[in-house]
Every structure is written in C-alpha cells, then in structure tokens.
mmCIF file of C-alpha atoms and ligand atoms in Angstrom:
data_model
loop_
_atom_site.group_PDB
_atom_site.id
_atom_site.type_symbol
_atom_site.label_atom_id
_atom_site.label_comp_id
_atom_site.label_asym_id
_atom_site.label_seq_id
_atom_site.Cartn_x
_atom_site.Cartn_y
_atom_site.Cartn_z
ATOM 1 C CA UNK A 242 4.972 -40.179 -24.360
ATOM 2 C CA UNK A 243 6.387 -37.289 -23.283
ATOM 3 C CA UNK A 244 8.839 -37.245 -20.425
ATOM 4 C CA UNK A 245 6.990 -36.722 -17.258
ATOM 5 C CA UNK A 246 9.355 -34.217 -16.250
ATOM 6 C CA UNK A 247 8.213 -31.951 -18.755
ATOM 7 C CA UNK A 248 4.787 -32.345 -18.083
ATOM 8 C CA UNK A 249 5.445 -31.580 -14.268
ATOM 9 C CA UNK A 250 7.576 -28.441 -15.482
ATOM 10 C CA UNK A 251 4.749 -27.245 -17.763
ATOM 11 C CA UNK A 252 2.254 -27.965 -14.843
ATOM 12 C CA UNK A 253 4.498 -26.005 -12.331
ATOM 13 C CA UNK A 254 5.007 -23.163 -14.686
ATOM 14 C CA UNK A 255 0.872 -22.862 -15.012
ATOM 15 C CA UNK A 256 0.590 -22.777 -11.209
ATOM 16 C CA UNK A 257 3.154 -19.979 -10.977
ATOM 17 C CA UNK A 258 1.028 -18.098 -13.813
ATOM 18 C CA UNK A 259 -1.950 -18.663 -11.766
ATOM 19 C CA UNK A 260 -0.237 -17.302 -8.428
ATOM 20 C CA UNK A 261 0.527 -13.898 -10.401
ATOM 21 C CA UNK A 262 -2.596 -13.693 -12.137
ATOM 22 C CA UNK A 263 -4.743 -14.277 -8.602
ATOM 23 C CA UNK A 264 -2.657 -11.472 -6.885
ATOM 24 C CA UNK A 265 -1.677 -8.572 -9.458
ATOM 25 C CA UNK A 266 -4.563 -6.612 -11.083
ATOM 26 C CA UNK A 267 -5.506 -7.261 -14.419
ATOM 27 C CA UNK A 268 -4.792 -3.868 -15.856
ATOM 28 C CA UNK A 269 -0.607 -5.031 -15.820
ATOM 29 C CA UNK A 270 -1.529 -8.321 -16.842
ATOM 30 C CA UNK A 271 -1.577 -7.795 -20.941
ATOM 31 C CA UNK A 272 -0.596 -10.057 -23.612
ATOM 32 C CA UNK A 273 3.118 -8.507 -23.739
ATOM 33 C CA UNK A 274 3.122 -9.857 -19.742
ATOM 34 C CA UNK A 275 2.039 -13.053 -20.249
ATOM 35 C CA UNK A 276 4.543 -13.239 -23.388
ATOM 36 C CA UNK A 277 7.077 -12.653 -21.939
ATOM 37 C CA UNK A 278 7.822 -8.908 -24.176
ATOM 38 C CA UNK A 279 9.157 -5.865 -22.329
ATOM 39 C CA UNK A 280 6.258 -4.005 -20.819
ATOM 40 C CA UNK A 281 5.464 -1.744 -17.330
ATOM 41 C CA UNK A 282 6.651 -3.109 -14.446
ATOM 42 C CA UNK A 283 3.796 -3.985 -11.784
ATOM 43 C CA UNK A 284 5.957 -2.800 -9.214
ATOM 44 C CA UNK A 285 7.747 0.357 -10.516
ATOM 45 C CA UNK A 286 6.032 1.502 -13.518
ATOM 46 C CA UNK A 287 7.783 2.659 -16.657
ATOM 47 C CA UNK A 288 6.738 1.608 -20.135
ATOM 48 C CA UNK A 289 9.060 -1.671 -20.997
ATOM 49 C CA UNK A 290 11.319 -1.965 -18.391
ATOM 50 C CA UNK A 291 9.775 -5.446 -17.561
ATOM 51 C CA UNK A 292 10.085 -9.054 -18.681
ATOM 52 C CA UNK A 293 7.973 -11.693 -17.443
ATOM 53 C CA UNK A 294 10.960 -14.033 -18.049
ATOM 54 C CA UNK A 295 9.641 -18.073 -16.440
ATOM 55 C CA UNK A 296 13.265 -18.286 -17.129
ATOM 56 C CA UNK A 297 13.403 -21.611 -14.418
ATOM 57 C CA UNK A 298 9.702 -21.989 -14.601
ATOM 58 C CA UNK A 299 8.864 -20.399 -11.172
ATOM 59 C CA UNK A 300 7.075 -17.502 -12.378
ATOM 60 C CA UNK A 301 10.712 -15.708 -12.783
ATOM 61 C CA UNK A 302 11.118 -11.917 -14.121
ATOM 62 C CA UNK A 303 13.295 -9.459 -14.115
ATOM 63 C CA UNK A 304 12.812 -5.442 -14.148
ATOM 64 C CA UNK A 305 15.763 -2.587 -15.237
ATOM 65 C CA UNK A 306 14.739 -0.147 -12.665
ATOM 66 C CA UNK A 307 13.249 -2.458 -9.806
ATOM 67 C CA UNK A 308 16.038 -2.171 -7.160
ATOM 68 C CA UNK A 309 15.995 1.493 -6.855
ATOM 69 C CA UNK A 310 16.991 2.366 -10.073
ATOM 70 C CA UNK A 311 19.294 -0.941 -11.038
ATOM 71 C CA UNK A 312 17.931 -3.854 -12.088
ATOM 72 C CA UNK A 313 16.155 -6.543 -9.760
ATOM 73 C CA UNK A 314 14.448 -9.676 -10.383
ATOM 74 C CA UNK A 315 13.224 -12.763 -8.572
ATOM 75 C CA UNK A 316 10.516 -15.477 -8.669
ATOM 76 C CA UNK A 317 6.529 -15.082 -9.014
ATOM 77 C CA UNK A 318 6.196 -15.098 -5.051
ATOM 78 C CA UNK A 319 8.945 -12.239 -5.076
ATOM 79 C CA UNK A 320 6.769 -10.369 -7.666
ATOM 80 C CA UNK A 321 3.151 -11.062 -5.645
ATOM 81 C CA UNK A 322 4.946 -10.226 -2.450
ATOM 82 C CA UNK A 323 6.487 -6.717 -3.652
ATOM 83 C CA UNK A 324 3.517 -5.719 -5.530
ATOM 84 C CA UNK A 325 1.043 -5.784 -2.645
ATOM 85 C CA UNK A 326 4.041 -5.217 0.206
ATOM 86 C CA UNK A 327 3.081 -8.616 2.152
ATOM 87 C CA UNK A 328 5.753 -9.949 4.549
ATOM 88 C CA UNK A 329 6.874 -13.462 3.158
ATOM 89 C CA UNK A 330 5.257 -15.208 6.142
ATOM 90 C CA UNK A 331 1.834 -13.507 5.387
ATOM 91 C CA UNK A 332 2.242 -14.418 1.816
ATOM 92 C CA UNK A 333 3.168 -18.023 2.517
ATOM 93 C CA UNK A 334 0.160 -18.176 5.028
ATOM 94 C CA UNK A 335 -2.251 -17.056 2.506
ATOM 95 C CA UNK A 336 -1.403 -20.026 0.438
ATOM 96 C CA UNK A 337 -2.254 -22.280 2.925
ATOM 97 C CA UNK A 338 0.810 -23.084 4.648
ATOM 98 C CA UNK A 339 2.377 -24.881 1.963
ATOM 99 C CA UNK A 340 6.124 -25.470 2.013
ATOM 100 C CA UNK A 341 6.540 -24.886 -1.438
ATOM 101 C CA UNK A 342 4.605 -21.822 -2.621
ATOM 102 C CA UNK A 343 1.969 -24.047 -5.002
ATOM 103 C CA UNK A 344 1.830 -27.798 -4.177
ATOM 104 C CA UNK A 345 1.833 -29.896 -7.398
ATOM 105 C CA UNK A 346 -1.778 -31.166 -7.734
ATOM 106 C CA UNK A 347 -1.921 -34.019 -10.139
ATOM 107 C CA UNK A 348 -3.730 -34.990 -11.916
ATOM 108 C CA UNK A 349 -7.050 -32.771 -12.426
ATOM 109 C CA UNK A 350 -7.368 -29.002 -12.192
ATOM 110 C CA UNK A 351 -5.962 -27.246 -9.572
ATOM 111 C CA UNK A 352 -7.346 -25.263 -7.173
ATOM 112 C CA UNK A 353 -4.590 -22.299 -7.924
ATOM 113 C CA UNK A 354 -6.158 -22.052 -11.519
ATOM 114 C CA UNK A 355 -9.408 -20.980 -10.138
ATOM 115 C CA UNK A 356 -10.536 -17.824 -12.113
ATOM 116 C CA UNK A 357 -9.594 -14.924 -10.505
ATOM 117 C CA UNK A 358 -11.854 -11.965 -10.239
ATOM 118 C CA UNK A 359 -12.400 -10.120 -13.137
ATOM 119 C CA UNK A 360 -11.733 -6.300 -13.139
ATOM 120 C CA UNK A 361 -15.439 -5.487 -13.391
ATOM 121 C CA UNK A 362 -15.791 -8.000 -10.192
ATOM 122 C CA UNK A 363 -13.102 -5.883 -8.432
ATOM 123 C CA UNK A 364 -14.679 -2.636 -8.794
ATOM 124 C CA UNK A 365 -18.212 -3.523 -7.646
ATOM 125 C CA UNK A 366 -16.558 -5.304 -4.614
ATOM 126 C CA UNK A 367 -14.463 -2.038 -3.803
ATOM 127 C CA UNK A 368 -17.230 0.563 -4.377
ATOM 128 C CA UNK A 369 -20.030 -1.681 -2.295
ATOM 129 C CA UNK A 370 -17.283 -1.255 0.678
ATOM 130 C CA UNK A 371 -17.081 2.059 0.043
ATOM 131 C CA UNK A 372 -20.695 2.266 0.025
ATOM 132 C CA UNK A 373 -21.506 0.567 2.611
ATOM 133 C CA UNK A 374 -19.326 2.310 5.088
ATOM 134 C CA UNK A 375 -20.413 5.875 7.032
ATOM 135 C CA UNK A 376 -18.846 9.068 6.846
ATOM 136 C CA UNK A 377 -17.100 9.871 10.494
ATOM 137 C CA UNK A 378 -18.498 11.724 12.556
ATOM 138 C CA UNK A 379 -17.279 13.123 16.308
ATOM 139 C CA UNK A 380 -16.126 10.438 18.680
ATOM 140 C CA UNK A 381 -16.308 7.192 16.210
ATOM 141 C CA UNK A 382 -13.868 4.706 16.466
ATOM 142 C CA UNK A 383 -12.204 6.423 13.883
ATOM 143 C CA UNK A 384 -11.996 9.859 15.325
ATOM 144 C CA UNK A 385 -10.890 8.300 18.462
ATOM 145 C CA UNK A 386 -8.265 6.227 16.949
ATOM 146 C CA UNK A 387 -6.836 9.676 15.075
ATOM 147 C CA UNK A 388 -6.861 11.796 17.971
ATOM 148 C CA UNK A 389 -4.987 9.040 19.948
ATOM 149 C CA UNK A 390 -2.403 8.872 17.113
ATOM 150 C CA UNK A 391 -2.307 12.383 16.206
ATOM 151 C CA UNK A 392 -2.314 14.288 19.449
ATOM 152 C CA UNK A 393 -4.355 17.749 19.037
ATOM 153 C CA UNK A 394 -5.837 16.968 15.640
ATOM 154 C CA UNK A 395 -7.698 19.488 14.191
ATOM 155 C CA UNK A 396 -8.706 18.978 10.467
ATOM 156 C CA UNK A 397 -11.023 19.072 8.045
ATOM 157 C CA UNK A 398 -13.309 16.268 8.180
ATOM 158 C CA UNK A 399 -11.732 13.888 5.954
ATOM 159 C CA UNK A 400 -13.496 13.325 2.493
ATOM 160 C CA UNK A 401 -12.088 10.215 1.845
ATOM 161 C CA UNK A 402 -12.033 8.114 5.011
ATOM 162 C CA UNK A 403 -15.287 6.479 6.168
ATOM 163 C CA UNK A 404 -15.598 3.952 9.252
ATOM 164 C CA UNK A 405 -17.730 0.190 8.774
ATOM 165 C CA UNK A 406 -17.811 -2.444 11.285
ATOM 166 C CA UNK A 407 -16.173 -5.192 8.915
ATOM 167 C CA UNK A 408 -15.810 -8.845 9.404
ATOM 168 C CA UNK A 409 -12.249 -9.869 9.156
ATOM 169 C CA UNK A 410 -11.514 -12.743 7.053
ATOM 170 C CA UNK A 411 -8.630 -15.406 6.775
ATOM 171 C CA UNK A 412 -8.479 -18.116 5.105
ATOM 172 C CA UNK A 413 -12.333 -18.690 4.308
ATOM 173 C CA UNK A 414 -13.080 -17.602 7.822
ATOM 174 C CA UNK A 415 -14.069 -14.795 10.126
ATOM 175 C CA UNK A 416 -11.491 -14.017 12.511
ATOM 176 C CA UNK A 417 -13.801 -11.373 14.012
ATOM 177 C CA UNK A 418 -15.673 -8.033 13.715
ATOM 178 C CA UNK A 419 -13.689 -4.786 14.081
ATOM 179 C CA UNK A 420 -14.747 -1.141 13.356
ATOM 180 C CA UNK A 421 -12.421 -0.558 10.398
ATOM 181 C CA UNK A 422 -11.355 2.485 8.779
ATOM 182 C CA UNK A 423 -12.172 2.417 4.953
ATOM 183 C CA UNK A 424 -10.057 4.860 2.896
ATOM 184 C CA UNK A 425 -10.555 5.852 -0.613
ATOM 185 C CA UNK A 426 -7.578 5.409 -2.787
ATOM 186 C CA UNK A 427 -8.038 7.629 -6.125
ATOM 187 C CA UNK A 428 -5.723 7.908 -9.573
ATOM 188 C CA UNK A 429 -5.061 10.743 -10.913
ATOM 189 C CA UNK A 430 -8.060 10.600 -13.277
ATOM 190 C CA UNK A 431 -10.428 10.584 -9.903
ATOM 191 C CA UNK A 432 -11.027 6.709 -10.459
ATOM 192 C CA UNK A 433 -10.752 4.546 -7.242
ATOM 193 C CA UNK A 434 -7.983 2.171 -7.523
ATOM 194 C CA UNK A 435 -8.776 0.222 -4.373
ATOM 195 C CA UNK A 436 -10.189 0.698 -0.676
ATOM 196 C CA UNK A 437 -7.193 0.572 2.221
ATOM 197 C CA UNK A 438 -8.567 -0.567 5.810
ATOM 198 C CA UNK A 439 -6.943 -0.075 8.959
ATOM 199 C CA UNK A 440 -9.007 -2.712 11.168
ATOM 200 C CA UNK A 441 -9.501 -1.017 14.735
ATOM 201 C CA UNK A 442 -9.466 -2.546 18.048
ATOM 202 C CA UNK A 443 -12.976 -2.667 19.203
ATOM 203 C CA UNK A 444 -12.579 -0.936 22.636
ATOM 204 C CA UNK A 445 -9.246 0.882 22.949
ATOM 205 C CA UNK A 446 -8.092 4.063 20.515
ATOM 206 C CA UNK A 447 -5.532 2.009 18.884
ATOM 207 C CA UNK A 448 -5.129 -0.739 15.758
ATOM 208 C CA UNK A 449 -6.760 -4.103 16.110
ATOM 209 C CA UNK A 450 -4.510 -7.069 17.185
ATOM 210 C CA UNK A 451 -5.922 -9.543 15.153
ATOM 211 C CA UNK A 452 -4.529 -13.540 16.446
ATOM 212 C CA UNK A 453 -5.647 -16.744 14.362
ATOM 213 C CA UNK A 454 -6.645 -19.838 16.294
ATOM 214 C CA UNK A 455 -2.932 -21.077 15.597
ATOM 215 C CA UNK A 456 -1.124 -18.020 17.219
ATOM 216 C CA UNK A 457 -0.667 -16.262 13.990
ATOM 217 C CA UNK A 458 -0.882 -12.342 14.159
ATOM 218 C CA UNK A 459 -2.408 -11.124 10.985
ATOM 219 C CA UNK A 460 -1.860 -7.108 9.508
ATOM 220 C CA UNK A 461 -4.250 -4.498 10.958
ATOM 221 C CA UNK A 462 -3.757 -2.309 7.683
ATOM 222 C CA UNK A 463 -4.415 -3.808 4.272
ATOM 223 C CA UNK A 464 -5.428 -2.894 0.713
ATOM 224 C CA UNK A 465 -8.902 -4.883 -0.575
ATOM 225 C CA UNK A 466 -8.413 -6.082 -4.136
ATOM 226 C CA UNK A 467 -7.047 -3.517 -6.565
ATOM 227 C CA UNK A 468 -9.328 -2.666 -9.265
ATOM 228 C CA UNK A 469 -6.857 -0.582 -11.005
ATOM 229 C CA UNK A 470 -3.021 -0.500 -10.860
ATOM 230 C CA UNK A 471 -2.374 1.850 -7.988
ATOM 231 C CA UNK A 472 0.903 3.806 -9.315
ATOM 232 C CA UNK A 473 0.028 7.730 -9.295
ATOM 233 C CA UNK A 474 -2.718 7.537 -7.090
ATOM 234 C CA UNK A 475 -3.324 8.707 -3.076
ATOM 235 C CA UNK A 476 -5.918 8.985 -0.518
ATOM 236 C CA UNK A 477 -7.265 12.394 -0.678
ATOM 237 C CA UNK A 478 -7.784 13.226 3.031
ATOM 238 C CA UNK A 479 -8.428 17.349 2.407
ATOM 239 C CA UNK A 480 -8.184 19.915 -0.427
ATOM 240 C CA UNK A 481 -5.321 21.485 -1.633
ATOM 241 C CA UNK A 482 -5.014 25.486 -0.936
ATOM 242 C CA UNK A 483 -3.591 28.018 -1.976
ATOM 243 C CA UNK A 484 -1.852 25.792 -4.863
ATOM 244 C CA UNK A 485 0.013 23.789 -2.219
ATOM 245 C CA UNK A 486 -0.679 20.007 -1.351
ATOM 246 C CA UNK A 487 1.578 17.777 0.765
ATOM 247 C CA UNK A 488 2.339 14.049 0.068
ATOM 248 C CA UNK A 489 3.252 11.725 2.855
ATOM 249 C CA UNK A 490 3.156 8.056 3.094
ATOM 250 C CA UNK A 491 0.719 7.407 5.862
ATOM 251 C CA UNK A 492 -2.146 8.104 6.779
ATOM 252 C CA UNK A 493 -0.879 9.092 10.491
ATOM 253 C CA UNK A 494 2.107 10.967 9.029
ATOM 254 C CA UNK A 495 -0.495 12.892 6.509
ATOM 255 C CA UNK A 496 -2.268 14.037 9.889
ATOM 256 C CA UNK A 497 1.037 14.955 11.249
ATOM 257 C CA UNK A 498 2.646 16.659 8.783
ATOM 258 C CA UNK A 499 -0.720 18.789 8.249
ATOM 259 C CA UNK A 500 -0.631 19.596 11.996
ATOM 260 C CA UNK A 501 2.916 20.654 11.722
ATOM 261 C CA UNK A 502 3.034 22.753 8.676
ATOM 262 C CA UNK A 503 -0.247 23.592 7.869
ATOM 263 C CA UNK A 504 -0.021 22.439 4.392
ATOM 264 C CA UNK A 505 -3.349 20.203 3.112
ATOM 265 C CA UNK A 506 -2.043 16.520 3.024
ATOM 266 C CA UNK A 507 -2.888 13.293 0.834
ATOM 267 C CA UNK A 508 -1.081 10.140 1.410
ATOM 268 C CA UNK A 509 0.191 7.372 -0.970
ATOM 269 C CA UNK A 510 -0.144 3.910 1.294
ATOM 270 C CA UNK A 511 3.940 2.850 1.053
ATOM 271 C CA UNK A 512 7.124 4.421 -0.139
ATOM 272 C CA UNK A 513 6.695 2.875 -3.464
ATOM 273 C CA UNK A 514 3.840 4.236 -4.471
ATOM 274 C CA UNK A 515 4.898 7.821 -3.151
ATOM 275 C CA UNK A 516 7.956 7.424 -5.323
ATOM 276 C CA UNK A 517 4.921 6.802 -8.320
ATOM 277 C CA UNK A 518 2.907 9.489 -7.187
ATOM 278 C CA UNK A 519 1.038 11.963 -10.082
ATOM 279 C CA UNK A 520 -0.270 15.675 -9.441
ATOM 280 C CA UNK A 521 -3.862 15.468 -10.512
ATOM 281 C CA UNK A 522 -4.961 18.081 -13.586
ATOM 282 C CA UNK A 523 -7.435 20.764 -12.378
ATOM 283 C CA UNK A 524 -6.713 21.206 -8.852
ATOM 284 C CA UNK A 525 -4.164 24.117 -9.453
ATOM 285 C CA UNK A 526 -1.554 22.625 -7.489
ATOM 286 C CA UNK A 527 1.270 24.067 -8.227
ATOM 287 C CA UNK A 528 4.062 22.932 -4.996
ATOM 288 C CA UNK A 529 4.199 19.805 -3.841
ATOM 289 C CA UNK A 530 5.430 18.953 0.041
ATOM 290 C CA UNK A 531 6.783 15.641 0.232
ATOM 291 C CA UNK A 532 7.042 14.568 3.890
ATOM 292 C CA UNK A 533 9.149 11.915 4.121
ATOM 293 C CA UNK A 534 9.586 8.492 6.276
ATOM 294 C CA UNK A 535 13.616 8.685 7.824
ATOM 295 C CA UNK A 536 13.918 4.959 7.112
ATOM 296 C CA UNK A 537 17.280 3.451 8.944
ATOM 297 C CA UNK A 538 19.702 2.502 5.951
ATOM 298 C CA UNK A 539 19.065 -0.400 4.200
ATOM 299 C CA UNK A 540 22.803 -2.243 4.583
ATOM 300 C CA UNK A 541 22.090 -3.867 0.956
ATOM 301 C CA UNK A 542 21.691 -0.471 -0.684
ATOM 302 C CA UNK A 543 23.675 1.998 1.366
ATOM 303 C CA UNK A 544 20.467 3.975 1.545
ATOM 304 C CA UNK A 545 17.424 4.910 3.331
ATOM 305 C CA UNK A 546 14.396 3.316 1.571
ATOM 306 C CA UNK A 547 11.755 6.050 2.391
ATOM 307 C CA UNK A 548 14.384 8.785 1.765
ATOM 308 C CA UNK A 549 15.493 7.201 -1.865
ATOM 309 C CA UNK A 550 11.550 6.880 -2.769
ATOM 310 C CA UNK A 551 11.109 11.209 -1.578
ATOM 311 C CA UNK A 552 14.131 11.964 -3.445
ATOM 312 C CA UNK A 553 13.240 10.212 -6.788
ATOM 313 C CA UNK A 554 9.650 11.676 -6.304
ATOM 314 C CA UNK A 555 11.241 15.195 -6.129
ATOM 315 C CA UNK A 556 13.037 14.845 -9.082
ATOM 316 C CA UNK A 557 9.978 13.668 -11.276
ATOM 317 C CA UNK A 558 8.084 16.455 -10.088
ATOM 318 C CA UNK A 559 10.855 18.935 -10.169
ATOM 319 C CA UNK A 560 11.038 18.100 -13.848
ATOM 320 C CA UNK A 561 7.281 18.116 -14.539
ATOM 321 C CA UNK A 562 7.773 21.612 -13.415
ATOM 322 C CA UNK A 563 6.395 22.015 -9.901
ATOM 323 C CA UNK A 564 7.982 23.708 -6.711
ATOM 324 C CA UNK A 565 8.879 21.014 -4.482
ATOM 325 C CA UNK A 566 10.065 21.265 -1.097
ATOM 326 C CA UNK A 567 11.361 17.953 0.567
ATOM 327 C CA UNK A 568 11.047 17.398 4.507
ATOM 328 C CA UNK A 569 12.684 15.041 5.983
ATOM 329 C CA UNK A 570 12.515 14.349 9.653
ATOM 330 C CA UNK A 571 15.207 15.602 12.141
ATOM 331 C CA UNK A 572 16.076 11.718 13.679
ATOM 332 C CA UNK A 573 16.705 8.911 12.006
ATOM 333 C CA UNK A 574 14.239 5.964 12.157
ATOM 334 C CA UNK A 575 11.362 8.393 12.683
ATOM 335 C CA UNK A 576 8.858 9.861 10.717
ATOM 336 C CA UNK A 577 6.974 12.623 11.094
ATOM 337 C CA UNK A 578 4.007 11.265 13.487
ATOM 338 C CA UNK A 579 6.844 10.479 15.832
ATOM 339 C CA UNK A 580 8.201 14.189 15.079
ATOM 340 C CA UNK A 581 4.908 16.061 15.562
ATOM 341 C CA UNK A 582 4.046 13.762 19.352
ATOM 342 C CA UNK A 583 7.333 15.189 20.128
ATOM 343 C CA UNK A 584 6.494 18.846 18.927
ATOM 344 C CA UNK A 585 3.336 19.009 20.469
ATOM 345 C CA UNK A 586 4.625 17.478 23.867
ATOM 346 C CA UNK A 587 7.145 20.342 23.861
ATOM 347 C CA UNK A 588 4.813 23.305 22.440
ATOM 348 C CA UNK A 589 2.159 21.909 25.636
ATOM 349 C CA UNK A 590 4.983 22.162 28.054
ATOM 350 C CA UNK A 591 6.235 25.559 26.883
ATOM 351 C CA UNK A 592 2.742 26.725 27.419
ATOM 352 C CA UNK A 593 2.573 25.846 31.061
ATOM 353 C CA UNK A 594 5.527 27.676 31.645
ATOM 354 C CA UNK A 595 5.252 30.193 33.805
ATOM 355 C CA UNK A 596 7.247 33.759 33.073
ATOM 356 C CA UNK A 597 9.214 35.193 35.802
HETATM 357 ZN ZN1 ZN R 865 10.385 -2.589 -11.496
#
C-alpha cells in the first residue's frame, strides 16, 4: 500500500490543477501547459517563457519575463491572482474563505474538481450578456456616471458600451441588483473575448459600493468569464481618425485623454493588457498615442508599474513600424482622468475671468 502522504500530495496537486483550470481560459491550458513543457505565459504572453513546474505540488510555475521582463514565479494562487487581477483577499473569499486555498476533501471527488465551463459555454455566456444589454442613451445611468467622472464630456456615442440591470452574484447568492456598464473587449481579429462590467450606484452617478452581509466590500469593476485569452485586445470606444488612435488603461482615462487631446481612444482594462496591446489590421492606424497611468514607484522594482508597461508597449509598437507618442500625466501618482479634471477646472476659471 502506498504511503498516505504520497496519495495526499497527489491529491493536493490535482486540486491546484483544478483551481487553475477554473480561472484560466481554456486557450492557454494546452497539453504543453499541463505537461510542464515551455509554453506561452498566461500573464505576459510570449512563446515559450512559461513552465508549469508543480515543483512543490502547489500549482507552481515559473516565467522568464513576468517581473517586468525578469524571471518570476509562484504557486497556483499567485498565477490565478495575477491572471485575473483579483486581490489575494478577494481570491480567498472566492475560495470560500478557506485558510488553505483548497481544503482537502478525502475521500470522494473534491468539489473544486467540478468541470470548468468549456470555451463554447463561456462564449455563449458573454454573447448573451452583451445581447441583453441596451445601447447607451442620453441621461441614463452610464451617461450620468461618465459625465460625473469626466467633466465636460462630449464624445461619440460608444458602440462598445452598453447598459443593463444585473444581479450581482457572490458565493452563489445575489447580493443586489445594479445598473451595470457592460463593455465589449475585442481581440485584434474582431472576436469578443470577454465583457467587462462596471457596477453603478442605483441613484448616485458613481460606482456602486457593494457590501456583503458579513461586511466584505466587493469589487465594482470586473471581467466576466474570458472566452478567449485577452492579450492583444481592447475596448474600442471610438473609431480611429486620420490614422490615429489613443490607448489607455481604463474607461475613464480613455475618455479624459480624448477630451484633453482629441484623439479617439480605446482602453485595455489594466496595465498588463495595455503592454500587450496589438494594433488591428485594416483600420488604417499609423500612429498610436499611449496615455500611461503615472503610478507611484513600486519599491520592489524601483519602477512606476503603469509607466514601465507603457514604455514596453511603446518599444514594441515602434519596432513594428508605428509612430508612437507616449503621454505621461504631469503629477506622479495621478492618471489622465485626474489631469483632465484639473485642466477642465482651469479652463472653466479662465473663461470666467473678466478682461480688464
Ligand atoms: Zn510571464
């Protein structure tokens, strides 16, 4: 009879696999991934920089580039956290508050080994969310939210944003019903990879504050399931004009950049996806304006994360032959939404100055 510790170790290792299979898209979970051969990194892409080692039986992995171009690695929890951009605490909550990420359940089939949604089911799920949401219209919750965040906003009606009233689910319970901005995240080939959702307050023009009965604060901004790997894609807010496109991390910064500089803008959801952005063919785009978030310095890397990723995008797009302009907010620790609010105020004030 096998030593019990060997059986337990094998069991634990499978639970880590199941955790990863639940949160990462099927597209990256190839045979090469599971068999521990070099493969593209779910977080930062590439061809063969990533290896799922299972070194310590905790879903362990290494990537040659994951730390701003330097090697990095961790356990399965770290992989899921970095892929989904969830905080540890949020991820832990999702794992039912277990102190160890995947509690052992012997004997029998562990709950976490339930079959993840397959890619077709995920595609249908995001398409039905998109189809059931309505185009924006003047004065609706989405427009009032945007107007409050980006003062003076005047922009073409966004085809990539819709509004719906959605149940907010948390741990298999509906926490509440909220107006929700649904954004279509599109890959360079035009396929929809996910929908990103911003949950709004039902009465005030701001993001919802969502609190569970236990007092946990839940995120107002999140992706739905990812039907396809997200690398390369963006939310296409406006049509490029005169071969020019602006790219930013977030919805609000994209609109703010458009207001300040007049270049039609898209957004990538976060800085990692911004660094991976791919300019689609066929839209005549020749020059790209990158609107970086000027994040505070990360003491472990000595870099501003938002700037570092914007610089790596700039480098890659220049190598691909695009004209690239990298814009940085004037004040460290701010983004272009902050900057536009200041610029707008100054413009309003100067307008009211009576000439002598
Ligand atoms: Zn990586």
